[in-house]
XYZ file of C-alpha atoms in Angstrom:
704
model
C 298.698 -73.778 146.889
C 300.952 -71.490 147.907
C 300.640 -68.139 145.995
C 303.941 -67.669 143.747
C 305.430 -64.735 143.188
C 307.994 -63.144 140.862
C 311.483 -62.281 141.249
C 313.552 -59.874 139.317
C 317.031 -60.007 139.984
C 318.592 -56.619 141.212
C 319.540 -55.441 137.462
C 316.471 -55.403 136.337
C 314.667 -53.689 139.382
C 317.674 -51.114 139.125
C 317.228 -50.485 135.309
C 313.080 -50.289 136.158
C 313.323 -47.525 138.822
C 316.142 -45.406 136.996
C 313.274 -45.463 133.908
C 310.516 -44.438 136.214
C 312.322 -42.064 138.085
C 313.786 -40.069 134.313
C 309.979 -40.247 133.495
C 308.938 -38.645 136.278
C 311.621 -35.912 135.870
C 310.557 -35.355 132.107
C 306.783 -34.887 133.245
C 308.258 -32.453 136.271
C 310.460 -30.346 134.077
C 308.794 -30.880 130.251
C 307.578 -26.947 130.148
C 310.637 -25.423 130.443
C 312.663 -28.110 128.356
C 313.660 -28.020 124.328
C 312.199 -30.740 122.094
C 313.039 -33.934 123.354
C 315.911 -35.971 121.690
C 315.149 -39.256 119.708
C 316.111 -41.610 122.830
C 314.661 -39.157 125.480
C 311.383 -39.591 122.929
C 311.297 -43.158 123.731
C 310.633 -42.227 127.453
C 308.294 -38.997 127.256
C 304.848 -38.766 126.560
C 304.282 -36.474 123.777
C 301.253 -35.293 121.443
C 303.009 -37.022 118.464
C 301.175 -39.017 116.162
C 302.509 -42.243 115.931
C 300.924 -43.652 112.881
C 300.760 -42.380 109.281
C 298.138 -41.446 108.403
C 296.364 -39.517 105.797
C 292.050 -38.740 105.230
C 290.851 -40.753 102.700
C 290.658 -37.982 100.335
C 294.032 -37.888 99.502
C 294.287 -41.598 98.782
C 291.063 -42.188 97.023
C 289.932 -41.532 93.596
C 286.645 -40.200 92.622
C 285.552 -41.653 89.637
C 282.412 -39.918 88.625
C 280.840 -36.701 89.237
C 279.295 -36.789 93.333
C 277.354 -33.571 92.964
C 275.280 -35.251 89.808
C 274.930 -38.167 91.807
C 273.550 -36.609 94.841
C 270.864 -34.863 92.348
C 269.831 -38.393 91.313
C 269.859 -40.016 95.002
C 267.870 -36.698 96.373
C 265.626 -36.420 93.678
C 264.007 -32.593 94.671
C 264.732 -29.786 96.177
C 268.755 -29.431 96.549
C 269.126 -25.995 96.907
C 266.505 -26.011 99.763
C 268.266 -28.688 101.678
C 271.540 -26.915 101.176
C 270.149 -24.212 103.097
C 268.268 -25.874 105.600
C 271.964 -27.624 106.297
C 273.211 -23.978 106.559
C 270.961 -22.409 109.006
C 271.708 -25.817 111.458
C 275.338 -25.426 110.746
C 275.842 -21.886 111.603
C 273.802 -21.334 114.630
C 274.510 -22.354 118.558
C 271.244 -23.855 118.820
C 272.543 -26.522 117.109
C 275.226 -27.902 119.731
C 278.474 -27.279 117.732
C 281.067 -29.934 119.226
C 284.544 -29.047 118.189
C 286.661 -31.989 117.713
C 290.274 -32.723 115.393
C 290.057 -29.108 114.022
C 286.504 -29.163 112.993
C 283.306 -28.574 113.718
C 280.363 -31.291 114.358
C 276.640 -30.484 115.068
C 274.406 -33.063 117.086
C 271.782 -32.870 119.718
C 273.604 -33.725 123.351
C 271.411 -36.309 124.826
C 273.289 -36.140 128.074
C 271.319 -33.107 129.201
C 267.983 -34.402 130.981
C 265.226 -35.161 129.012
C 263.374 -32.117 129.952
C 265.893 -30.120 128.597
C 266.222 -31.894 125.691
C 262.488 -30.902 124.849
C 263.363 -27.286 125.732
C 265.815 -27.053 123.857
C 264.248 -29.151 120.755
C 261.407 -26.147 121.326
C 263.846 -23.152 121.052
C 265.075 -25.068 117.758
C 261.760 -24.797 116.676
C 260.726 -21.484 116.704
C 264.342 -20.735 115.151
C 263.637 -22.559 112.486
C 260.257 -21.188 112.014
C 261.085 -17.621 112.580
C 263.746 -18.392 109.552
C 261.210 -19.293 107.359
C 261.015 -23.715 107.885
C 257.946 -24.644 106.735
C 256.597 -21.724 105.790
C 253.501 -21.619 104.598
C 252.538 -25.393 104.972
C 249.205 -24.928 103.860
C 248.477 -21.902 102.243
C 251.578 -22.012 99.560
C 250.543 -26.146 99.311
C 247.112 -25.124 98.352
C 248.780 -22.370 95.554
C 251.282 -24.685 94.187
C 250.267 -28.137 95.471
C 253.045 -30.570 95.143
C 255.907 -28.640 94.706
C 255.449 -27.184 98.098
C 254.483 -30.446 99.843
C 257.931 -31.866 98.430
C 259.880 -28.682 99.527
C 258.533 -29.711 102.787
C 259.522 -33.033 102.494
C 262.982 -32.699 102.014
C 262.967 -30.361 104.740
C 261.586 -32.737 106.945
C 264.720 -34.975 106.221
C 267.315 -32.094 106.691
C 265.790 -31.996 110.145
C 265.986 -35.249 110.457
C 269.053 -36.369 109.402
C 270.202 -33.844 112.645
C 267.914 -35.455 115.092
C 264.658 -37.255 114.479
C 263.390 -36.009 117.778
C 263.539 -32.507 116.120
C 261.743 -33.406 112.754
C 258.687 -35.775 114.685
C 258.298 -32.812 117.029
C 257.739 -30.343 113.772
C 256.008 -33.344 111.621
C 253.322 -33.944 114.311
C 251.386 -30.974 114.363
C 251.954 -29.933 110.609
C 251.799 -33.152 108.790
C 249.482 -35.480 111.004
C 247.306 -33.483 112.727
C 247.241 -30.804 110.066
C 246.563 -33.694 107.621
C 243.496 -35.257 109.304
C 241.977 -31.328 109.632
C 242.482 -30.981 105.690
C 241.305 -34.560 104.756
C 238.328 -35.429 107.415
C 237.676 -32.095 108.361
C 235.501 -29.791 106.172
C 235.769 -26.041 105.678
C 234.780 -24.588 108.635
C 237.809 -26.910 110.774
C 240.031 -25.866 108.211
C 239.315 -22.036 108.386
C 239.366 -22.063 112.021
C 242.786 -24.359 112.116
C 245.128 -24.809 109.246
C 246.620 -20.870 109.773
C 247.139 -21.588 113.580
C 248.472 -25.130 112.689
C 251.054 -23.711 110.094
C 252.391 -21.047 112.334
C 252.709 -23.530 115.125
C 250.206 -20.978 117.246
C 248.172 -24.369 117.775
C 250.204 -27.528 118.104
C 248.606 -30.571 118.477
C 248.748 -34.296 118.650
C 247.238 -37.188 118.073
C 245.651 -38.498 120.694
C 244.984 -42.629 118.904
C 246.470 -45.393 120.819
C 245.221 -46.365 124.689
C 247.288 -48.335 127.082
C 244.971 -51.184 125.946
C 244.658 -51.149 122.545
C 247.693 -49.596 120.392
C 247.082 -51.258 117.025
C 243.815 -52.549 117.209
C 242.242 -49.420 116.423
C 238.813 -50.684 116.245
C 238.488 -52.255 119.622
C 239.655 -48.141 120.784
C 237.606 -47.809 123.998
C 237.610 -43.696 124.866
C 233.744 -42.866 124.241
C 232.537 -39.801 123.112
C 228.717 -39.527 123.429
C 226.724 -37.066 121.494
C 224.213 -35.002 123.790
C 221.766 -33.491 121.849
C 220.251 -31.534 124.630
C 223.580 -29.102 124.256
C 224.897 -29.657 120.733
C 228.023 -31.189 122.602
C 229.856 -34.436 122.712
C 230.794 -35.345 125.702
C 234.438 -37.229 125.725
C 234.834 -39.856 128.493
C 237.981 -42.215 129.448
C 235.971 -44.893 130.508
C 238.852 -47.377 132.468
C 242.400 -47.510 132.964
C 243.193 -49.140 129.851
C 241.334 -46.169 127.833
C 243.949 -44.023 128.753
C 245.620 -42.425 125.864
C 249.418 -43.436 125.880
C 252.375 -43.004 124.699
C 250.951 -39.769 122.868
C 253.624 -37.275 121.039
C 253.634 -33.743 122.435
C 250.862 -34.064 125.205
C 252.750 -34.037 128.172
C 254.123 -30.502 127.711
C 253.497 -28.947 124.668
C 250.105 -29.678 122.807
C 247.528 -27.536 123.215
C 245.212 -29.267 121.241
C 244.263 -33.091 120.918
C 242.971 -35.286 117.999
C 241.022 -37.780 120.345
C 239.820 -41.298 118.566
C 236.703 -42.328 120.163
C 234.020 -44.364 119.409
C 230.621 -42.277 118.823
C 227.838 -42.750 120.764
C 224.854 -41.486 119.529
C 221.032 -42.117 120.213
C 222.029 -45.326 121.845
C 224.007 -46.663 119.052
C 228.046 -46.796 118.709
C 228.894 -45.753 114.966
C 232.502 -46.689 115.169
C 235.600 -44.813 115.589
C 235.965 -40.723 114.830
C 238.220 -38.466 115.607
C 237.542 -35.420 117.504
C 238.953 -31.833 118.182
C 239.955 -31.790 122.079
C 241.705 -28.482 123.171
C 243.690 -30.087 126.388
C 245.754 -26.272 127.223
C 244.799 -23.064 127.346
C 246.820 -20.171 126.147
C 248.693 -19.772 129.276
C 249.664 -23.684 129.155
C 247.457 -24.438 131.651
C 245.347 -28.165 131.221
C 242.035 -27.685 130.417
C 239.458 -28.918 133.237
C 238.714 -32.276 133.352
C 241.667 -32.868 131.625
C 244.899 -35.213 133.319
C 247.775 -35.226 131.925
C 250.626 -37.239 132.806
C 254.475 -37.368 131.493
C 255.864 -40.821 130.279
C 259.147 -40.128 131.200
C 262.575 -40.601 129.949
C 262.582 -43.360 127.253
C 265.959 -44.982 125.205
C 265.926 -42.547 122.799
C 264.237 -39.606 121.514
C 263.893 -38.075 124.802
C 263.407 -34.614 123.029
C 259.515 -35.433 122.776
C 257.143 -35.191 125.304
C 255.464 -38.612 125.287
C 252.217 -38.238 127.630
C 249.411 -39.447 129.216
C 245.463 -38.575 128.594
C 242.355 -38.810 130.746
C 238.926 -37.100 129.763
C 236.557 -36.723 133.065
C 233.496 -36.401 130.300
C 235.227 -33.721 128.758
C 232.695 -31.671 126.764
C 233.621 -29.850 123.468
C 231.058 -28.205 120.487
C 229.689 -30.455 118.199
C 231.400 -28.714 115.152
C 234.413 -30.265 116.442
C 233.692 -33.409 115.160
C 235.540 -34.450 112.057
C 232.939 -34.811 109.543
C 234.621 -35.563 106.344
C 233.798 -39.273 106.370
C 230.380 -38.824 108.633
C 228.815 -36.347 110.762
C 225.445 -36.033 113.433
C 223.050 -34.142 113.011
C 221.669 -31.589 115.919
C 218.992 -33.907 116.713
C 221.673 -36.877 116.778
C 221.309 -38.804 113.646
C 223.870 -40.158 112.165
C 224.504 -39.456 108.486
C 227.829 -41.179 107.384
C 229.151 -40.335 103.673
C 230.471 -43.979 103.417
C 227.954 -46.428 104.225
C 230.567 -49.626 104.249
C 231.849 -49.394 108.148
C 235.311 -51.301 106.782
C 235.760 -48.480 104.103
C 234.757 -45.515 106.502
C 237.280 -46.977 109.255
C 240.066 -47.090 106.896
C 239.105 -43.482 105.698
C 239.062 -42.618 109.541
C 243.185 -43.693 109.547
C 244.015 -42.953 105.906
C 246.011 -39.809 107.091
C 248.583 -41.806 108.831
C 249.750 -42.751 105.061
C 252.259 -39.532 105.261
C 253.833 -40.902 108.624
C 254.224 -43.739 107.018
C 256.097 -42.073 103.919
C 258.313 -39.920 105.894
C 259.505 -42.810 108.353
C 260.546 -44.649 104.751
C 262.583 -41.922 103.406
C 264.131 -40.402 106.690
C 264.886 -44.591 107.889
C 267.417 -44.168 104.883
C 268.909 -40.848 105.367
C 269.561 -41.940 108.953
C 271.233 -44.561 106.695
C 273.176 -42.592 104.872
C 274.666 -40.863 107.463
C 275.645 -43.609 109.683
C 277.310 -45.318 106.367
C 279.022 -42.012 105.814
C 280.504 -42.529 109.052
C 281.633 -45.950 108.664
C 283.442 -45.811 105.330
C 285.194 -42.670 105.679
C 286.912 -44.438 108.780
C 287.317 -47.932 107.312
C 289.200 -45.760 104.561
C 291.447 -44.202 107.104
C 292.077 -46.639 110.070
C 294.487 -49.458 109.413
C 294.463 -52.844 111.485
C 297.002 -55.958 110.512
C 299.773 -56.770 107.705
C 299.302 -59.363 105.178
C 302.873 -59.666 105.084
C 306.055 -60.088 107.376
C 306.723 -56.359 108.264
C 304.504 -54.748 105.715
C 302.557 -51.872 105.888
C 299.192 -52.233 107.691
C 295.617 -52.841 105.548
C 292.974 -50.244 105.748
C 289.494 -51.759 106.935
C 287.608 -51.799 103.994
C 290.775 -53.152 101.721
C 289.847 -56.464 103.572
C 287.000 -58.503 101.718
C 285.107 -59.378 105.055
C 284.781 -55.555 106.264
C 283.514 -54.915 102.077
C 281.196 -58.001 102.765
C 280.089 -55.973 106.209
C 279.455 -52.682 104.569
C 279.154 -52.238 100.891
C 275.884 -54.208 100.307
C 273.960 -52.174 102.599
C 275.305 -49.351 100.815
C 273.605 -50.727 97.757
C 270.557 -51.016 99.485
C 270.263 -47.964 100.668
C 271.146 -46.645 96.963
C 268.325 -48.812 96.153
C 266.103 -47.306 98.265
C 266.800 -43.910 97.570
C 265.610 -44.390 94.422
C 262.269 -45.929 95.704
C 261.573 -43.496 98.630
C 261.712 -40.707 95.681
C 259.425 -42.500 94.079
C 256.976 -43.061 97.152
C 257.289 -39.501 97.671
C 256.192 -38.216 94.352
C 253.395 -41.065 93.981
C 252.150 -39.976 97.490
C 251.788 -36.259 96.839
C 250.342 -36.070 93.166
C 247.921 -39.636 94.326
C 244.554 -39.832 92.428
C 241.972 -41.426 94.671
C 241.774 -44.447 91.850
C 245.500 -44.885 92.810
C 245.681 -44.003 96.574
C 245.274 -47.954 97.389
C 248.534 -48.673 95.989
C 249.839 -45.478 97.563
C 249.042 -47.090 101.013
C 250.267 -50.502 99.743
C 253.631 -49.216 99.256
C 253.709 -46.660 101.883
C 253.070 -49.895 104.436
C 255.756 -51.471 102.509
C 258.731 -49.388 102.541
C 257.961 -48.193 106.089
C 258.649 -51.721 107.586
C 261.105 -52.855 105.142
C 263.166 -49.366 105.091
C 263.062 -48.980 108.901
C 264.542 -52.410 109.445
C 266.840 -52.233 106.574
C 268.331 -49.034 108.909
C 268.186 -50.442 111.971
C 270.665 -53.686 110.562
C 272.849 -50.738 109.085
C 273.216 -48.518 111.891
C 274.198 -51.388 114.428
C 276.576 -52.841 111.986
C 278.344 -49.554 111.062
C 278.401 -49.155 115.037
C 280.253 -52.389 115.447
C 282.003 -51.623 112.155
C 283.702 -48.707 113.651
C 285.157 -50.950 117.154
C 284.758 -48.876 120.529
C 284.826 -45.302 118.624
C 281.453 -46.171 117.513
C 280.210 -46.287 120.918
C 281.633 -42.608 121.714
C 278.651 -40.320 121.457
C 280.097 -37.681 119.410
C 280.420 -40.482 116.848
C 276.389 -40.670 117.027
C 276.620 -43.792 115.854
C 275.462 -46.031 118.984
C 273.003 -42.539 119.425
C 271.523 -42.753 116.264
C 270.553 -46.440 116.704
C 268.828 -45.601 120.314
C 266.775 -43.144 118.615
C 265.982 -44.978 115.423
C 264.749 -48.160 117.035
C 261.532 -46.374 117.812
C 260.919 -45.835 114.039
C 260.121 -49.862 113.884
C 257.097 -49.260 116.180
C 255.355 -46.182 115.716
C 253.502 -45.194 112.591
C 252.523 -49.018 113.129
C 254.341 -52.173 114.562
C 256.354 -53.476 111.351
C 255.713 -56.791 112.132
C 251.778 -55.520 111.736
C 252.405 -53.447 108.390
C 254.006 -56.457 106.979
C 250.817 -58.520 107.622
C 248.526 -55.475 106.041
C 250.890 -56.053 102.805
C 250.238 -59.571 102.124
C 246.890 -59.149 103.116
C 245.868 -56.393 100.038
C 248.439 -58.124 97.906
C 246.198 -61.403 98.856
C 242.819 -59.386 97.992
C 244.157 -58.730 94.551
C 244.992 -62.336 93.682
C 241.718 -63.458 94.649
C 239.749 -60.785 93.449
C 241.356 -61.299 90.016
C 241.091 -64.997 89.945
C 237.244 -64.742 91.150
C 236.432 -62.568 88.457
C 238.741 -64.136 85.663
C 240.306 -60.809 85.627
C 244.134 -59.798 84.924
C 246.136 -58.383 87.906
C 245.837 -54.831 87.863
C 247.191 -53.233 91.293
C 250.371 -52.923 93.355
C 252.648 -53.598 90.709
C 252.081 -57.022 89.793
C 250.945 -56.842 85.968
C 253.980 -59.114 85.657
C 251.967 -62.174 87.107
C 249.801 -61.669 84.035
C 252.555 -63.299 81.640
C 254.745 -66.263 81.668
C 256.106 -67.604 84.926
C 260.092 -66.759 84.517
C 262.855 -69.155 83.975
C 265.712 -69.264 86.102
C 268.473 -70.575 83.918
C 270.227 -73.914 84.730
C 273.772 -72.492 84.974
C 274.218 -69.241 86.057
C 277.292 -67.033 84.372
C 278.916 -63.389 85.666
C 277.318 -61.997 82.895
C 273.886 -63.427 83.326
C 274.217 -62.704 87.211
C 275.023 -59.143 85.952
C 271.869 -58.823 83.690
C 268.913 -57.015 85.184
C 266.808 -58.827 83.253
C 267.310 -61.809 85.109
C 267.258 -60.059 88.346
C 264.265 -58.684 88.036
C 262.801 -61.826 86.730
C 264.321 -63.683 89.312
C 262.333 -61.577 92.487
C 259.019 -61.139 90.408
C 259.876 -65.255 90.675
C 260.118 -65.832 94.071
C 257.503 -63.026 94.486
C 254.853 -65.274 92.277
C 255.880 -68.427 93.627
C 255.088 -67.073 97.600
C 251.694 -65.496 96.725
C 250.537 -68.658 95.043
C 251.325 -70.646 98.334
C 250.049 -67.887 100.306
C 246.713 -67.790 98.979
C 247.006 -72.101 98.745
C 247.771 -72.307 102.635
C 245.329 -70.052 102.988
C 242.671 -71.979 101.301
C 243.352 -75.092 103.050
C 243.054 -73.236 106.829
C 239.771 -71.978 105.330
C 238.693 -75.418 104.158
C 239.727 -76.945 107.924
C 236.839 -74.371 108.702
C 238.894 -71.081 110.096
C 237.951 -67.805 109.562
C 240.143 -66.681 106.639
C 241.926 -63.627 109.475
C 242.664 -66.588 111.646
C 243.769 -68.241 108.795
C 246.160 -65.694 107.492
C 247.813 -65.480 110.456
C 248.641 -69.069 110.668
C 250.552 -68.480 107.406
C 252.809 -66.089 109.341
C 255.582 -67.499 107.477
C 254.814 -67.018 104.208
C 252.917 -63.328 104.872
C 256.005 -62.478 106.314
C 258.376 -63.848 103.021
C 255.617 -62.122 100.875
C 255.984 -59.173 101.937
C 259.522 -58.852 101.661
C 259.439 -60.570 98.007
C 256.715 -57.654 97.566
C 259.327 -54.421 98.315
C 262.451 -55.935 97.233
C 261.307 -56.367 93.910
C 259.500 -53.133 94.028
C 262.699 -51.660 95.046
C 264.572 -53.347 92.055
C 262.089 -52.463 89.481
C 262.462 -48.113 90.531
C 266.287 -48.979 90.602
C 266.245 -50.212 87.067
C 263.944 -47.349 86.048
C 266.058 -44.711 87.599
C 269.471 -46.435 85.752
C 267.776 -46.725 82.858
C 266.931 -42.340 82.666
C 270.224 -42.154 82.959
C 272.939 -41.160 80.071
C 275.825 -43.675 79.324
C 278.840 -42.512 81.494
C 280.816 -43.338 84.783
C 277.435 -42.759 87.037
C 275.537 -45.488 85.380
C 278.495 -47.935 85.393
C 278.879 -47.223 89.136
C 274.496 -47.955 89.241
C 274.844 -51.143 87.274
C 277.326 -52.021 89.760
C 274.866 -51.094 92.678
C 271.862 -51.842 90.948
C 273.749 -55.534 90.548
C 274.787 -56.329 94.050
C 271.399 -55.141 95.366
C 269.589 -57.504 93.565
C 272.280 -60.525 94.359
C 272.331 -59.537 98.071
C 268.167 -59.823 97.874
C 268.794 -63.444 96.407
C 271.913 -64.416 98.869
C 270.038 -63.547 101.562
C 266.528 -65.007 101.335
C 266.605 -68.977 101.941
C 263.125 -69.446 100.095
C 265.127 -69.264 96.676
C 266.638 -72.787 97.664
C 263.838 -74.027 100.031
C 261.286 -73.769 96.928
C 263.519 -75.167 94.413
C 264.484 -72.444 92.435
C 268.251 -72.079 92.711
C 270.489 -75.219 93.001
C 273.138 -75.384 95.118
C 275.335 -74.632 92.547
C 273.478 -71.575 90.807
C 273.161 -70.248 95.068
C 277.750 -70.550 95.201
C 277.614 -68.351 91.943
C 275.295 -65.948 93.432
C 277.706 -65.512 96.435
C 280.636 -65.373 94.555
C 279.187 -62.968 92.744
C 278.306 -60.576 95.715
C 281.949 -60.451 96.837
C 282.972 -59.874 93.222
C 280.729 -56.165 93.161
C 282.183 -55.582 96.748
C 285.589 -55.717 95.364
C 284.449 -53.954 92.235
C 282.193 -51.578 94.397
C 285.768 -50.435 96.873
C 286.953 -47.893 94.416
C 284.023 -46.011 94.836
C 282.793 -45.983 98.429
C 284.461 -42.442 99.193
C 282.695 -41.258 95.945
C 279.385 -43.000 96.518
C 278.777 -41.724 100.539
C 279.921 -38.129 99.384
C 277.359 -38.210 96.807
C 274.681 -38.375 99.756
C 275.350 -34.459 100.281
C 275.499 -34.677 103.942
C 277.851 -31.922 104.984
C 280.725 -33.034 107.227
C 279.442 -30.951 110.439
C 276.156 -33.763 110.200
C 279.146 -36.870 110.706
C 281.623 -37.681 113.091
C 285.058 -36.639 114.431
C 286.411 -40.451 112.952
C 284.914 -39.910 109.633
C 287.559 -37.634 108.873
C 290.852 -37.741 110.919
C 290.198 -39.779 113.436
C 294.001 -39.479 114.474
C 293.684 -35.957 115.235
C 290.503 -36.109 117.328
C 292.349 -38.771 119.564
C 295.075 -37.556 119.983
C 296.914 -36.459 123.222
C 296.569 -32.988 124.093
C 300.096 -31.400 123.721
C 301.831 -29.974 127.187
C 302.127 -26.666 124.520
C 298.622 -26.414 124.897
C 298.352 -26.145 128.793
C 297.389 -29.370 129.282
C 298.695 -31.887 132.075
C 300.028 -34.896 130.968
C 299.019 -38.126 132.728
C 301.126 -38.688 136.131
C 300.998 -42.561 134.856
C 302.665 -44.481 132.295
């Protein structure tokens, strides 16, 4: 087929040529001309803003005291948080970016990864000099939970700025130090804790191997005791035994806590932790140790992940962390805990603090993304609902409310649960430690999954602006992704949760006693019943909401126990039977976590006096509970909800989103995150993206 050409008549061509000539003339003489007339303005590129724009503060009503709401959400150490926010805002080390007349602080992830690491260390040295995490162990010993809670608050602020910075400080202090304090004994603590606190000794956790990450009991690294020299010989026997993706190992760590199979007198005594120096005071790698850089990652490139090999490295006998078991000079193994499984559990128990931190920091990243996306939705307009009418704010569309406000409600509920977890962990007693482990595992998995879902939804809700690096959303998606697998792969963690719940259920059944652990006491009471007709008042009742989530949890636990039992009856081992019931243990762990989060949210709400805050939190709590019901098809699959009641839940969620819409700005303002930690599109996106004016010395584009 012959190509088709469009023909213009001579008058059209002449008009086009005249218009182009006029525009080019305006470009060339614009600097020396007075402001153009309204007629000229139709063909001249200027910096005038075309849209009618006002920031959300001018059009939205704040219906409650946001400072008081923040106090409830943060829970503790507000002044210390603001102090650290201020330190970061005021220092050039934190890469201030100027956009739209405001200053924003954020790491420069476009730097080469080595430069990102160096900047991270410079920031850490500055923060330590200013007293961040000062007296981490010495003060904590004197003031106990108070000092530890302060450090957790500061860690949340650091991770609000940049996850890599928080992790780089947390690994030596919270994780490595916790192992020295809780698995070491007096001589370890006296030798290392002060140096750890001052960042003179930078420790890494050499636990995961190339061949064995989650299955720690199969770790291949070996530490063999030599009684003739009273030393352990640490060795990497094969390539799959290399310590892999170890944070801080590639550049900065001076010491490693190496997990290895302890061999003495010809017997393998299982996994134990050993302190091994990997660099000297000058940063040179120690003899018989090889270290390689894992290289750039999809995110978190400020952390120097590395690989480590040990070629028969000799360390003193005293470098075994012997709080659980010891090796005497003659090689005799002395276990303080006789049960090998329990002993193994104690060896990895200090990982709990890592999961507590990931749980809460996930929520703070989520808050940043929601504050950006909701503020943008309160200023960005699109389409009109009437002919020639004004364009509508994004957040006034029911579909946009449905995208963001249920995620906001979940974030509020998880904030209350995270605060409870921190307090429970910090003030834990031996008899409550099993519950702390269960909830830290459950919250880490569910909260970090929620965070990733929210970050991605907020990125999409901001359209192309969400892709811009200086608007943070896409970068937060990349850096937060690792939280789903470090400190425990989420899919394996939820298996651990369901195992613990199942064990408690079966033990209670076997001994004919009441359920006592993990908040399962509600199962000692008669089973809740969902009314056949669900009105709006019933759906918004906290009694109905907690009963519905308890009913789901109870039913799934019985189904899970029954299916595991059936598989065992057919000859499967218990472990394999549990794996075969994967679909149920995944649903059970979610039900277990969401029920506990709602329970803690209700308790937080009950402690608030009557007033606007209590009223708004009732809406938030109801939206959280009903979105949990709506999103989980087990309610209909197992007959807990009829089709009519499921439709009623969906309709009520839509109503709640509409009722929360007027409070959206106040709810995200209550996060207490400074403007500088957000993004240009959260404030004046038109100004941030407007064309530079010629009076500022910028050249306008040559094309039209």
